[in-house]
Amino acid sequence: MTTQQTAGIHHITAFVGDVQRNADFYAGILGLRLVKKTINFDAPEVYHLYFGNEQGAPGTIITFFPWSTGRKGRIGGGQVGITTYAVPAGSFGFWEKRLADYEIPVTHTTRIGESYLSFADYDGLRIELVEREDGAPSAWTFGGVPEEHAIKGFGGAVLFSTNPERTEDTLARTLGLTRIAEGDGYIRFRSGADIGNIIDLKASPVPHGSGGTGTVHHIAWRAKDDAEQLEWSEKVFGDGYQPTPVQDRQYFNAIYFREEGGILFEIATDPPGFARDEAPEALGEKLMLPAWYEPHRAAIEQNLPAFEVREIGVKKA
C-alpha cells in the first residue's frame, strides 16, 4: 500500500503589525511579489496579504494578517519557529550585503550539514536563507534583487513542538514525510517536491509560545486538488485528529487540524490559484474581495490603512 504524501509546504501564515512595514520588508527588501491583496475573511477589518514568486505558486507563499494594534506574540512551542527561504547557490554574498545595507542584523548558523543566514523581520518573525540547487529560479525581480539571487520559494520550515514525539508521528504517519536525518538537536523530514520540502523538527520539547504579532499562525501543506483533499480529511480523521470542514479561501480550499505538539496544520489545494480573479500580470494591484463582501466594499476600503509596494532606498553612510 502506497503511503499518501503531501508534496510539501503550500503556504505559511503569520501575524504582523504595521502593513506598510510588512510590505517594505517582504517586497521592498526580500524582493517577493505581492500576489494578492485581500482581507481576512473572518475579520474583514484586517488585510490578508500574500507574497510569493511571480505567480504565487504553492511552496512560495507567505501570508500575513497585519494588525497595528495587535498584541505582541512570543515564539515558542506549538508554532513554526523559523521560516526558511531557498536562494540559488552562490547567493549568500549578495544577501549578506543587501541585509547589511538595510541594517538588518544577520547571523551565520548551521544545521544538519547546511549553512544558513539567520535574521528577523520588523516584527520579530525568524527568517533564514539557505542555498539550494533544488527549485526553479525566480522569474520575478524587484527593488534591486536580480534573478540570479532572487528567492525561489520556501526551503522549508523549523517546527517548535511541545511534544516532538507526537509531532514526528504526525509528519511521518499522517503527512507521509520521509525522515532523512537527525543532528544538532533536530530531526529532518523531506517531501517529494523540489521547493518547500525540508522540514526540521526541534527534537526537544519547546515551552508554549503565545500567538500575536511576530509569530506564525499556521503552516499549510499541499493537496493537489479537491479530491485529494477529501482523502486527506479522511486520513487525518482516521489518525485520530478532528479536521475542520472544507473552507473556501477563494484561491485554494482548506481544512485545518491541530497536531498534538500544538501546531495548527492546514491542508490546502494547489488550485485554483491567484489568477482566478486578476490577470497574471496584474496580481496584487487591487483589493480583491469574495462575492459575499462586495456589497460592503466601500466601508471595508475606508476602514483599511493605505499602503504601497515600493522600492526601499538604502541609507547613505
C-alpha angles and dihedrals in degrees: 000000000000115000113236108241132188115229089232138262118002097181144329122224126203143174117244137169126229112030096214093052089048092054091043092055102043099034103022099042107018092038098228121151121248097230099174136021111191139125138268099268090213094046110027092185088072127069122236108207125188123201124184145117124319095294100022093249119191109270093038103062125108114177132196142200103205111203115168094195096042121125119258113258130213122229111233148108117349093037146085098264098192132018112214124208124195120224128180120275111274095029101110094090092055093047095045090055094043094051090045090051088056091046094244110150113234131193129193114234136172131210129175094344098315131106123226139190105223126197142135134245123237092278097047100261107153114239132177136185124216128185111236135169092209121091134048116281117256118263092196124090128180140158098007099313106130122214093249091062102028121125110265096200135274119348084192138268142272114235124210110202133184087211109028095177090061093042090051089053091051093049093049106031102031104030095030097230117160120239105226108164147002130202146115089039095303138102115217126214130183136200127204097256124096095229132042086017110122118079120183117196118199102238097215124064116267119211114250117281123210125238121244143088112350097026136099115250098196146338120229126211126208128260114181095222145339094281093054090046090059088052088052091051090054091046093050092048091047090054091058103265129121109234118195122240114271111285121208106229093172094235095047138358118247144199123187137204135164116233121217095263088063100255117136109231126195128190110209131185119242093226149095091030134190099297092070092096104017134046112258092244092052102046115148096010099111136036105261120203131187115249094259091060098044094091087060097045096117094052093043094050092047090054097049121085116244119246139160139210103242143163112259118224120223118240111249118234 
